[in-house]
Short mmCIF file of C-alpha atoms in Angstrom, two decimals:
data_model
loop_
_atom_site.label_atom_id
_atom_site.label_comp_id
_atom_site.label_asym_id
_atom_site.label_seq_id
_atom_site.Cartn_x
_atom_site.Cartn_y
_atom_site.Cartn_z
CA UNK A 19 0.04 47.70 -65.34
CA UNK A 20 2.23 49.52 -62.74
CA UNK A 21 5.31 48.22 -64.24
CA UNK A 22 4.34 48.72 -67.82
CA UNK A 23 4.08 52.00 -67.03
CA UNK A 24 7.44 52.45 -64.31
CA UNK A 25 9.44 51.33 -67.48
CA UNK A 26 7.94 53.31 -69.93
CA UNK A 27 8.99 56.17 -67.46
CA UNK A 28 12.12 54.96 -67.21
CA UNK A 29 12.67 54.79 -70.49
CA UNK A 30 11.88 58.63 -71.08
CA UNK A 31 8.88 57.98 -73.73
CA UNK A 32 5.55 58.57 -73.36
CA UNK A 33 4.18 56.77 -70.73
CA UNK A 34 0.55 56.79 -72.13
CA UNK A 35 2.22 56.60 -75.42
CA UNK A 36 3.58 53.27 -74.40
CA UNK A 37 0.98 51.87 -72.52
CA UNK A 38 -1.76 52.52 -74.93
CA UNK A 39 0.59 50.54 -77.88
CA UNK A 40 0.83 47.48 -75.40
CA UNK A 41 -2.94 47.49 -73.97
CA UNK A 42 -4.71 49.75 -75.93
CA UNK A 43 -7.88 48.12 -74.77
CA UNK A 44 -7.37 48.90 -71.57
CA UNK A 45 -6.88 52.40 -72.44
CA UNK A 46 -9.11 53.55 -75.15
CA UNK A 47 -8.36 57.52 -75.18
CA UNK A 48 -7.94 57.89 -79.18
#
């Protein structure tokens, strides 16, 4: 999870943004 979300970072996108389109059910804000 912590580098899913370092490189989303990185990349200068949203970082929940990112995260929720690669494990959205891990993260189920909406």
């Amino acid at each position: 999870m912590v580098g899913i979300s370092a490189r989303a970072l990185a990349k200068g996108g949203g970082g929940v943004h990112c995260i929720t389109q690669q494990v959205p059910k891990t993260i189920s804000i909406g």
